[in-house]
mmCIF file of C-alpha atoms in Angstrom:
data_model
loop_
_atom_site.group_PDB
_atom_site.id
_atom_site.type_symbol
_atom_site.label_atom_id
_atom_site.label_comp_id
_atom_site.label_asym_id
_atom_site.label_seq_id
_atom_site.Cartn_x
_atom_site.Cartn_y
_atom_site.Cartn_z
ATOM 1 C CA MET S 33 0.173 36.485 -30.745
ATOM 2 C CA SER S 34 -0.593 32.843 -29.331
ATOM 3 C CA ARG S 35 -0.962 32.184 -25.310
ATOM 4 C CA LEU S 36 2.268 30.910 -25.463
ATOM 5 C CA LEU S 37 4.463 33.922 -26.369
ATOM 6 C CA LYS S 38 2.219 36.323 -24.190
ATOM 7 C CA ILE S 39 3.276 34.320 -21.243
ATOM 8 C CA VAL S 40 7.178 34.149 -22.309
ATOM 9 C CA LEU S 41 7.048 37.568 -22.658
ATOM 10 C CA LEU S 42 5.430 38.407 -19.308
ATOM 11 C CA SER S 43 7.690 36.324 -17.882
ATOM 12 C CA VAL S 44 10.736 37.621 -19.406
ATOM 13 C CA VAL S 45 9.911 40.784 -17.906
ATOM 14 C CA LEU S 46 8.754 40.090 -14.329
ATOM 15 C CA LEU S 47 12.292 37.734 -14.549
ATOM 16 C CA SER S 48 14.625 40.885 -15.589
ATOM 17 C CA SER S 49 13.067 43.237 -12.662
ATOM 18 C CA GLY S 50 15.504 44.064 -10.122
ATOM 19 C CA TRP S 51 16.577 41.173 -8.084
ATOM 20 C CA GLY S 52 13.412 39.868 -9.114
ATOM 21 C CA PHE S 53 10.088 39.156 -7.006
ATOM 22 C CA PHE S 54 11.233 36.195 -5.230
ATOM 23 C CA ALA S 55 14.410 37.959 -4.073
ATOM 24 C CA HIS S 56 13.404 41.559 -3.397
ATOM 25 C CA ARG S 57 10.660 39.950 -1.220
ATOM 26 C CA LYS S 58 13.370 37.472 0.506
ATOM 27 C CA ILE S 59 15.796 40.580 1.353
ATOM 28 C CA ASN S 60 13.175 43.200 3.275
ATOM 29 C CA ARG S 61 12.079 40.249 4.909
ATOM 30 C CA LEU S 62 15.124 38.939 6.753
ATOM 31 C CA ALA S 63 16.445 42.537 6.953
ATOM 32 C CA VAL S 64 13.404 42.997 9.772
ATOM 33 C CA PHE S 65 15.092 39.973 11.888
ATOM 34 C CA ILE S 66 18.330 41.901 12.397
ATOM 35 C CA LEU S 67 16.939 45.035 13.483
ATOM 36 C CA PRO S 68 17.205 45.726 17.690
ATOM 37 C CA PRO S 69 14.478 45.416 20.002
ATOM 38 C CA PRO S 70 13.070 48.445 20.202
ATOM 39 C CA MET S 71 12.302 48.413 16.638
ATOM 40 C CA ILE S 72 11.791 44.605 15.366
ATOM 41 C CA GLY S 73 8.521 44.462 16.987
ATOM 42 C CA PHE S 74 6.690 46.709 15.270
ATOM 43 C CA TYR S 75 8.729 45.307 11.911
ATOM 44 C CA LYS S 76 7.702 42.228 12.274
ATOM 45 C CA LYS S 77 4.317 42.815 13.163
ATOM 46 C CA ASN S 78 4.161 44.341 9.537
ATOM 47 C CA ILE S 79 6.768 41.866 7.861
ATOM 48 C CA GLU S 80 4.326 40.718 5.045
ATOM 49 C CA TYR S 81 3.602 44.264 4.085
ATOM 50 C CA LEU S 82 7.353 45.178 4.215
ATOM 51 C CA SER S 83 7.767 42.111 1.684
ATOM 52 C CA GLU S 84 5.150 42.406 -0.724
ATOM 53 C CA THR S 85 5.481 46.603 -1.091
ATOM 54 C CA SER S 86 9.066 45.539 -1.816
ATOM 55 C CA ILE S 87 8.148 45.121 -5.403
ATOM 56 C CA ASN S 88 6.433 48.566 -6.306
ATOM 57 C CA PRO S 89 9.524 50.405 -7.392
ATOM 58 C CA ASP S 90 9.380 48.007 -10.071
ATOM 59 C CA THR S 91 5.769 48.317 -11.036
ATOM 60 C CA ARG S 92 5.998 51.567 -11.312
ATOM 61 C CA ARG S 93 8.758 51.670 -13.716
ATOM 62 C CA TYR S 94 6.218 51.802 -17.120
ATOM 63 C CA ALA S 95 4.532 54.238 -15.184
ATOM 64 C CA VAL S 96 6.138 56.826 -13.546
ATOM 65 C CA ALA S 97 8.549 58.493 -15.957
ATOM 66 C CA ASP S 98 11.371 59.221 -13.678
ATOM 67 C CA GLU S 99 11.243 55.638 -11.988
ATOM 68 C CA ALA S 100 13.541 53.853 -14.245
ATOM 69 C CA PRO S 101 16.856 55.978 -13.356
ATOM 70 C CA ARG S 102 16.749 55.272 -9.413
ATOM 71 C CA HIS S 103 16.838 51.415 -9.844
ATOM 72 C CA TYR S 104 20.918 51.491 -11.615
ATOM 73 C CA ILE S 105 23.663 53.424 -12.880
ATOM 74 C CA ASP S 106 25.519 53.191 -15.982
ATOM 75 C CA LEU S 107 28.952 53.270 -14.731
ATOM 76 C CA ASP S 108 30.578 52.836 -18.229
ATOM 77 C CA ASP S 109 28.800 55.796 -19.616
ATOM 78 C CA TYR S 110 31.269 58.008 -17.701
ATOM 79 C CA GLY S 111 34.536 56.239 -18.731
ATOM 80 C CA ASP S 112 37.353 54.707 -17.261
ATOM 81 C CA SER S 113 37.544 54.547 -13.360
ATOM 82 C CA ALA S 114 33.748 56.008 -13.237
ATOM 83 C CA VAL S 115 32.935 54.460 -10.178
ATOM 84 C CA TYR S 116 35.808 56.015 -8.172
ATOM 85 C CA LYS S 117 35.632 59.595 -9.835
ATOM 86 C CA LEU S 118 31.770 60.354 -10.141
ATOM 87 C CA PRO S 119 31.035 63.321 -7.196
ATOM 88 C CA ARG S 120 29.633 61.122 -4.137
ATOM 89 C CA TYR S 121 27.048 63.478 -3.335
ATOM 90 C CA TRP S 122 24.251 64.601 -5.625
ATOM 91 C CA ASN S 123 24.333 68.393 -5.251
ATOM 92 C CA GLN S 124 28.013 68.118 -5.895
ATOM 93 C CA ALA S 125 27.024 65.635 -9.224
ATOM 94 C CA VAL S 126 24.587 67.989 -10.666
ATOM 95 C CA LYS S 127 26.988 71.062 -10.638
ATOM 96 C CA LYS S 128 29.374 68.796 -12.439
ATOM 97 C CA ILE S 129 27.356 66.649 -14.847
ATOM 98 C CA GLY S 130 23.972 68.117 -14.610
ATOM 99 C CA VAL S 131 20.644 66.673 -13.975
ATOM 100 C CA ASP S 132 19.500 65.647 -17.257
ATOM 101 C CA SER S 133 22.816 63.759 -17.744
ATOM 102 C CA LEU S 134 22.691 61.773 -14.379
ATOM 103 C CA GLU S 135 19.168 60.687 -15.210
ATOM 104 C CA ALA S 136 19.799 59.371 -18.426
ATOM 105 C CA HIS S 137 22.772 57.162 -16.950
ATOM 106 C CA GLY S 138 21.089 56.216 -13.525
ATOM 107 C CA ILE S 139 20.550 57.532 -10.177
ATOM 108 C CA VAL S 140 20.364 54.177 -7.562
ATOM 109 C CA PRO S 141 23.423 55.756 -5.617
ATOM 110 C CA TRP S 142 22.082 59.246 -4.898
ATOM 111 C CA HIS S 143 18.442 58.108 -4.721
ATOM 112 C CA ILE S 144 19.330 55.461 -1.756
ATOM 113 C CA THR S 145 20.230 58.675 0.281
ATOM 114 C CA LYS S 146 16.809 60.875 -0.640
ATOM 115 C CA MET S 147 15.129 57.710 0.323
ATOM 116 C CA TYR S 148 16.941 57.373 3.640
ATOM 117 C CA ASP S 149 16.436 60.979 4.216
ATOM 118 C CA GLN S 150 12.431 60.522 3.553
ATOM 119 C CA LEU S 151 12.711 57.796 6.053
ATOM 120 C CA LYS S 152 13.910 59.491 8.807
ATOM 121 C CA ASP S 153 11.503 62.132 8.113
ATOM 122 C CA ALA S 154 8.821 59.844 8.466
ATOM 123 C CA PHE S 155 10.193 58.601 12.269
ATOM 124 C CA MET S 156 10.320 61.982 13.070
ATOM 125 C CA VAL S 157 6.961 62.932 12.150
ATOM 126 C CA ARG S 158 5.705 59.596 13.605
ATOM 127 C CA ASP S 159 3.747 58.237 10.826
ATOM 128 C CA PRO S 160 3.595 54.999 11.095
ATOM 129 C CA HIS S 161 2.432 54.315 7.394
ATOM 130 C CA LYS S 162 5.110 56.258 5.553
ATOM 131 C CA ILE S 163 7.553 54.352 7.811
ATOM 132 C CA LEU S 164 6.347 51.155 6.283
ATOM 133 C CA ARG S 165 6.211 52.358 2.757
ATOM 134 C CA ILE S 166 9.384 54.335 2.439
ATOM 135 C CA SER S 167 11.266 51.123 4.318
ATOM 136 C CA ALA S 168 10.467 48.952 2.162
ATOM 137 C CA GLU S 169 11.004 50.695 -0.720
ATOM 138 C CA VAL S 170 14.388 51.862 -0.188
ATOM 139 C CA GLY S 171 14.795 47.994 0.807
ATOM 140 C CA HIS S 172 13.804 48.148 -3.191
ATOM 141 C CA TYR S 173 16.850 50.428 -4.449
ATOM 142 C CA ILE S 174 19.600 49.114 -1.760
ATOM 143 C CA ALA S 175 19.107 45.801 -3.109
ATOM 144 C CA ASP S 176 19.231 46.885 -6.795
ATOM 145 C CA ALA S 177 22.699 48.818 -5.773
ATOM 146 C CA ASN S 178 23.957 45.718 -4.603
ATOM 147 C CA VAL S 179 23.536 43.830 -7.986
ATOM 148 C CA PRO S 180 26.393 44.012 -10.042
ATOM 149 C CA LEU S 181 24.364 44.484 -13.473
ATOM 150 C CA HIS S 182 22.858 47.338 -12.704
ATOM 151 C CA THR S 183 26.184 49.563 -12.691
ATOM 152 C CA THR S 184 26.433 48.759 -16.618
ATOM 153 C CA GLY S 185 24.854 50.100 -19.727
ATOM 154 C CA ASN S 186 25.394 46.202 -20.785
ATOM 155 C CA TYR S 187 22.883 45.322 -18.151
ATOM 156 C CA ASP S 188 21.177 42.329 -19.955
ATOM 157 C CA GLY S 189 24.453 41.300 -21.983
ATOM 158 C CA GLN S 190 22.835 43.553 -25.168
ATOM 159 C CA LYS S 191 26.143 44.305 -26.100
ATOM 160 C CA THR S 192 28.229 41.004 -25.907
ATOM 161 C CA GLY S 193 25.848 38.805 -27.364
ATOM 162 C CA GLN S 194 24.580 37.408 -23.836
ATOM 163 C CA THR S 195 21.053 38.284 -23.733
ATOM 164 C CA GLY S 196 19.331 37.353 -20.720
ATOM 165 C CA ILE S 197 22.071 37.064 -18.448
ATOM 166 C CA HIS S 198 20.022 39.940 -16.242
ATOM 167 C CA ALA S 199 17.326 36.891 -15.701
ATOM 168 C CA LEU S 200 19.708 34.113 -15.000
ATOM 169 C CA TRP S 201 21.736 36.250 -12.443
ATOM 170 C CA GLU S 202 19.427 37.935 -10.644
ATOM 171 C CA SER S 203 16.333 35.455 -10.399
ATOM 172 C CA ARG S 204 16.961 32.463 -11.850
ATOM 173 C CA LEU S 205 20.092 31.436 -9.324
ATOM 174 C CA PRO S 206 18.818 32.544 -6.282
ATOM 175 C CA GLU S 207 15.751 31.327 -6.591
ATOM 176 C CA LEU S 208 17.172 27.567 -7.251
ATOM 177 C CA HIS S 209 19.854 28.346 -4.666
ATOM 178 C CA PHE S 210 18.104 30.203 -2.186
ATOM 179 C CA ALA S 211 17.696 27.625 0.836
ATOM 180 C CA GLU S 212 21.543 26.927 0.698
ATOM 181 C CA TYR S 213 22.747 30.350 1.751
ATOM 182 C CA ASP S 214 23.629 31.470 4.721
ATOM 183 C CA PHE S 215 22.141 34.731 5.841
ATOM 184 C CA PHE S 216 23.553 35.237 9.598
ATOM 185 C CA VAL S 217 24.831 38.840 8.766
ATOM 186 C CA GLY S 218 25.046 40.134 12.203
ATOM 187 C CA LYS S 219 23.030 42.666 13.986
ATOM 188 C CA ALA S 220 22.026 46.119 12.196
ATOM 189 C CA VAL S 221 24.499 48.970 13.141
ATOM 190 C CA TYR S 222 24.530 52.526 12.946
ATOM 191 C CA VAL S 223 26.104 54.064 9.393
ATOM 192 C CA PRO S 224 27.695 57.429 9.554
ATOM 193 C CA ASN S 225 27.306 58.460 5.962
ATOM 194 C CA ILE S 226 24.683 56.482 4.237
ATOM 195 C CA GLN S 227 25.482 58.166 0.755
ATOM 196 C CA LEU S 228 29.286 57.124 0.823
ATOM 197 C CA ALA S 229 27.836 53.752 1.903
ATOM 198 C CA ALA S 230 25.304 53.782 -1.003
ATOM 199 C CA TRP S 231 28.852 54.327 -2.773
ATOM 200 C CA ALA S 232 30.860 51.806 -1.278
ATOM 201 C CA ALA S 233 27.972 49.020 -2.395
ATOM 202 C CA ILE S 234 28.131 50.400 -5.943
ATOM 203 C CA GLU S 235 31.899 49.823 -6.094
ATOM 204 C CA ARG S 236 31.596 46.404 -5.142
ATOM 205 C CA ALA S 237 28.997 45.368 -7.685
ATOM 206 C CA SER S 238 31.251 46.868 -10.414
ATOM 207 C CA ASP S 239 34.091 45.097 -9.676
ATOM 208 C CA ALA S 240 31.784 41.976 -10.170
ATOM 209 C CA VAL S 241 31.000 42.821 -13.695
ATOM 210 C CA ASP S 242 33.401 41.536 -15.390
ATOM 211 C CA SER S 243 33.349 37.813 -13.793
ATOM 212 C CA VAL S 244 29.383 38.058 -14.342
ATOM 213 C CA LEU S 245 29.751 39.132 -18.104
ATOM 214 C CA ARG S 246 33.050 36.596 -18.856
ATOM 215 C CA PHE S 247 32.479 33.268 -16.613
ATOM 216 C CA GLU S 248 28.681 32.972 -18.361
ATOM 217 C CA LYS S 249 30.531 33.886 -22.033
ATOM 218 C CA GLU S 250 32.765 30.753 -21.206
ATOM 219 C CA LEU S 251 30.404 28.965 -19.838
ATOM 220 C CA SER S 252 28.057 29.263 -22.397
ATOM 221 C CA GLU S 253 30.750 28.101 -25.171
ATOM 222 C CA LYS S 254 31.199 25.002 -23.287
ATOM 223 C CA MET S 255 27.279 24.328 -22.581
ATOM 224 C CA THR S 256 25.756 25.370 -25.864
ATOM 225 C CA SER S 257 23.656 22.127 -26.565
ATOM 226 C CA LYS S 258 22.722 22.214 -22.563
ATOM 227 C CA LYS S 259 22.136 25.613 -22.452
ATOM 228 C CA PHE S 260 18.096 25.504 -22.387
ATOM 229 C CA SER S 261 15.486 23.262 -21.449
ATOM 230 C CA PHE S 262 11.646 23.360 -21.760
ATOM 231 C CA GLU S 263 9.609 23.505 -18.696
ATOM 232 C CA THR S 264 5.339 23.041 -18.319
ATOM 233 C CA LYS S 265 4.083 25.808 -16.796
ATOM 234 C CA GLY S 266 0.429 25.056 -15.999
ATOM 235 C CA LYS S 267 -0.683 23.891 -19.346
ATOM 236 C CA GLN S 268 1.896 25.584 -21.218
ATOM 237 C CA THR S 269 5.318 24.575 -22.072
ATOM 238 C CA VAL S 270 8.450 27.399 -21.955
ATOM 239 C CA LYS S 271 11.839 27.533 -23.285
ATOM 240 C CA ILE S 272 13.761 28.577 -20.445
ATOM 241 C CA ILE S 273 17.741 28.434 -19.070
ATOM 242 C CA SER S 274 18.253 24.758 -17.876
ATOM 243 C CA VAL S 275 18.929 23.726 -14.298
ATOM 244 C CA GLU S 276 21.806 22.057 -15.148
ATOM 245 C CA TYR S 277 23.357 25.397 -16.865
ATOM 246 C CA SER S 278 22.166 27.616 -14.221
ATOM 247 C CA LYS S 279 24.089 25.313 -11.348
ATOM 248 C CA ALA S 280 27.035 25.025 -13.528
ATOM 249 C CA TYR S 281 27.060 29.012 -13.642
ATOM 250 C CA HIS S 282 26.849 29.397 -9.689
ATOM 251 C CA GLN S 283 29.258 27.300 -8.899
ATOM 252 C CA VAL S 284 31.719 29.391 -11.280
ATOM 253 C CA LEU S 285 30.886 32.157 -9.461
ATOM 254 C CA SER S 286 31.741 31.091 -6.570
ATOM 255 C CA GLY S 287 29.579 32.320 -4.129
ATOM 256 C CA MET S 288 28.930 35.653 -5.565
ATOM 257 C CA VAL S 289 25.030 35.730 -6.069
ATOM 258 C CA GLU S 290 25.220 34.893 -2.064
ATOM 259 C CA ARG S 291 27.595 37.705 -1.180
ATOM 260 C CA GLN S 292 25.772 40.090 -3.201
ATOM 261 C CA LEU S 293 22.155 38.977 -1.349
ATOM 262 C CA ARG S 294 23.929 38.960 2.113
ATOM 263 C CA ALA S 295 25.059 42.258 1.615
ATOM 264 C CA SER S 296 21.676 43.434 0.381
ATOM 265 C CA VAL S 297 20.132 41.967 3.135
ATOM 266 C CA LYS S 298 22.652 43.682 5.715
ATOM 267 C CA MET S 299 22.648 46.815 4.362
ATOM 268 C CA VAL S 300 18.528 47.261 4.372
ATOM 269 C CA GLY S 301 18.895 46.951 7.998
ATOM 270 C CA ASP S 302 21.553 48.896 8.454
ATOM 271 C CA VAL S 303 19.605 52.150 6.747
ATOM 272 C CA TRP S 304 16.054 51.380 8.590
ATOM 273 C CA TYR S 305 18.214 51.660 12.341
ATOM 274 C CA THR S 306 20.288 54.443 11.012
ATOM 275 C CA ALA S 307 16.874 56.445 9.941
ATOM 276 C CA TRP S 308 15.540 55.715 13.327
ATOM 277 C CA VAL S 309 18.368 56.923 15.223
ATOM 278 C CA ASP S 310 18.865 60.113 13.583
ATOM 279 C CA ALA S 311 15.169 60.569 14.171
ATOM 280 C CA GLY S 312 15.943 60.313 17.755
ATOM 281 C CA GLN S 313 14.617 57.021 18.166
ATOM 282 C CA PRO S 314 11.039 57.207 18.764
ATOM 283 C CA ASP S 315 9.269 54.650 20.358
ATOM 284 C CA LEU S 316 7.872 52.253 17.968
ATOM 285 C CA LYS S 317 5.431 50.640 20.459
ATOM 286 C CA GLU S 318 2.633 53.488 20.104
ATOM 287 C CA PHE S 319 2.123 52.113 16.590
ATOM 288 C CA MET S 320 1.719 48.683 17.328
ATOM 289 C CA ASN S 321 -1.948 48.431 17.064
ATOM 290 C CA TYR S 322 -1.357 49.830 13.394
ATOM 291 C CA THR S 323 -1.555 47.935 10.609
ATOM 292 C CA PRO S 324 -2.224 48.722 6.318
ATOM 293 C CA THR S 325 -5.408 48.890 5.788
ATOM 294 C CA THR S 326 -7.094 46.506 3.511
ATOM 295 C CA GLU S 327 -7.596 49.290 1.077
ATOM 296 C CA GLU S 328 -4.096 50.038 1.114
ATOM 297 C CA LEU S 329 -3.076 45.980 0.751
ATOM 298 C CA LEU S 330 -5.946 46.267 -2.577
ATOM 299 C CA LYS S 331 -4.481 49.012 -3.948
ATOM 300 C CA ARG S 332 -1.410 47.856 -4.156
ATOM 301 C CA GLU S 333 -2.862 44.661 -5.685
ATOM 302 C CA GLU S 334 -4.495 46.590 -8.455
ATOM 303 C CA GLU S 335 -1.267 48.768 -9.221
ATOM 304 C CA LEU S 336 0.385 44.946 -9.380
ATOM 305 C CA GLN S 337 -2.104 43.945 -11.714
ATOM 306 C CA LYS S 338 -2.135 47.211 -13.744
ATOM 307 C CA TRP S 339 1.496 46.981 -14.230
ATOM 308 C CA LYS S 340 1.369 43.391 -15.770
ATOM 309 C CA GLU S 341 -0.931 44.711 -18.105
ATOM 310 C CA ARG S 342 1.255 47.633 -19.464
ATOM 311 C CA ILE S 343 4.319 45.528 -19.811
ATOM 312 C CA TYR S 344 2.419 42.949 -21.883
ATOM 313 C CA LEU S 345 0.878 45.274 -24.003
ATOM 314 C CA SER S 346 4.034 47.362 -24.444
ATOM 315 C CA ARG S 347 5.635 44.121 -25.159
ATOM 316 C CA GLN S 348 2.987 43.118 -27.863
ATOM 317 C CA HIS S 349 3.558 46.404 -29.671
ATOM 318 C CA GLU S 350 7.469 45.896 -29.267
ATOM 319 C CA THR S 351 6.679 42.099 -30.976
ATOM 320 C CA ARG S 352 4.511 43.857 -33.587
ATOM 321 C CA ASP S 353 6.852 46.444 -34.756
ATOM 322 C CA ASN S 354 9.884 44.252 -35.247
#
């Protein structure tokens, strides 16, 4: 396999992970600033860790068997109006559908609640390492739940001849337009029912799926010759979706990407705050001297590098098989 193909394959995988590393980091970072005074000091002190660790769930997707279903839910596999008919609570869903079937189609709305419970417990036992790690990771799953393409089995347009739309919507557009967005979303508020809030996010995201796919299909037919361009990355030249096409798609979406990013930031802050309140509002000032150890940070970097290597090898095998 040529060096160019290796780079292209790795780039495709990295861009198709959740919101994309860029957006996941930004969402957690921005969520810190909507926290109330008793929380913001500790979170702001560890903002780099919260931002960088936000991508950990993606780095585990090809190493941990149970990880992938936590990032999505394929609602269309359950039939018409599934987003409104599926049981909201995990025990009810298991009783009606079964664990194996649920995991086969994705469990992100239920997993958010599980992570919230873990965060609340971390606050209650006053464990700063767990508070930071779980805060970062629940932020990832919340962000994924706000992505339309994470609510459909046609997650990359592979069923409609639109392969590549995943990376376009979730990574290319945020990276091109992030500086234009308004992230004044108000202060974090208490959420009475995290599970229902997670499902509300899924409903909003699912409602946008048709527009995400239809608008791109229509635009592709109009701009076929302008859809792709070549960019130089270091010493390599790679084929990517053009800036002109990306901006045109962003325009026809009428602010959708910005709305979903804003919703993600607000929901992350709300869940962090709610877990803290439900844990009895522990004094986080006692953790101000805590900093994730160099060993912890190095371990995360090692895990990320191993993940990239696994992705490359997996894609290399797929290419050989095809």
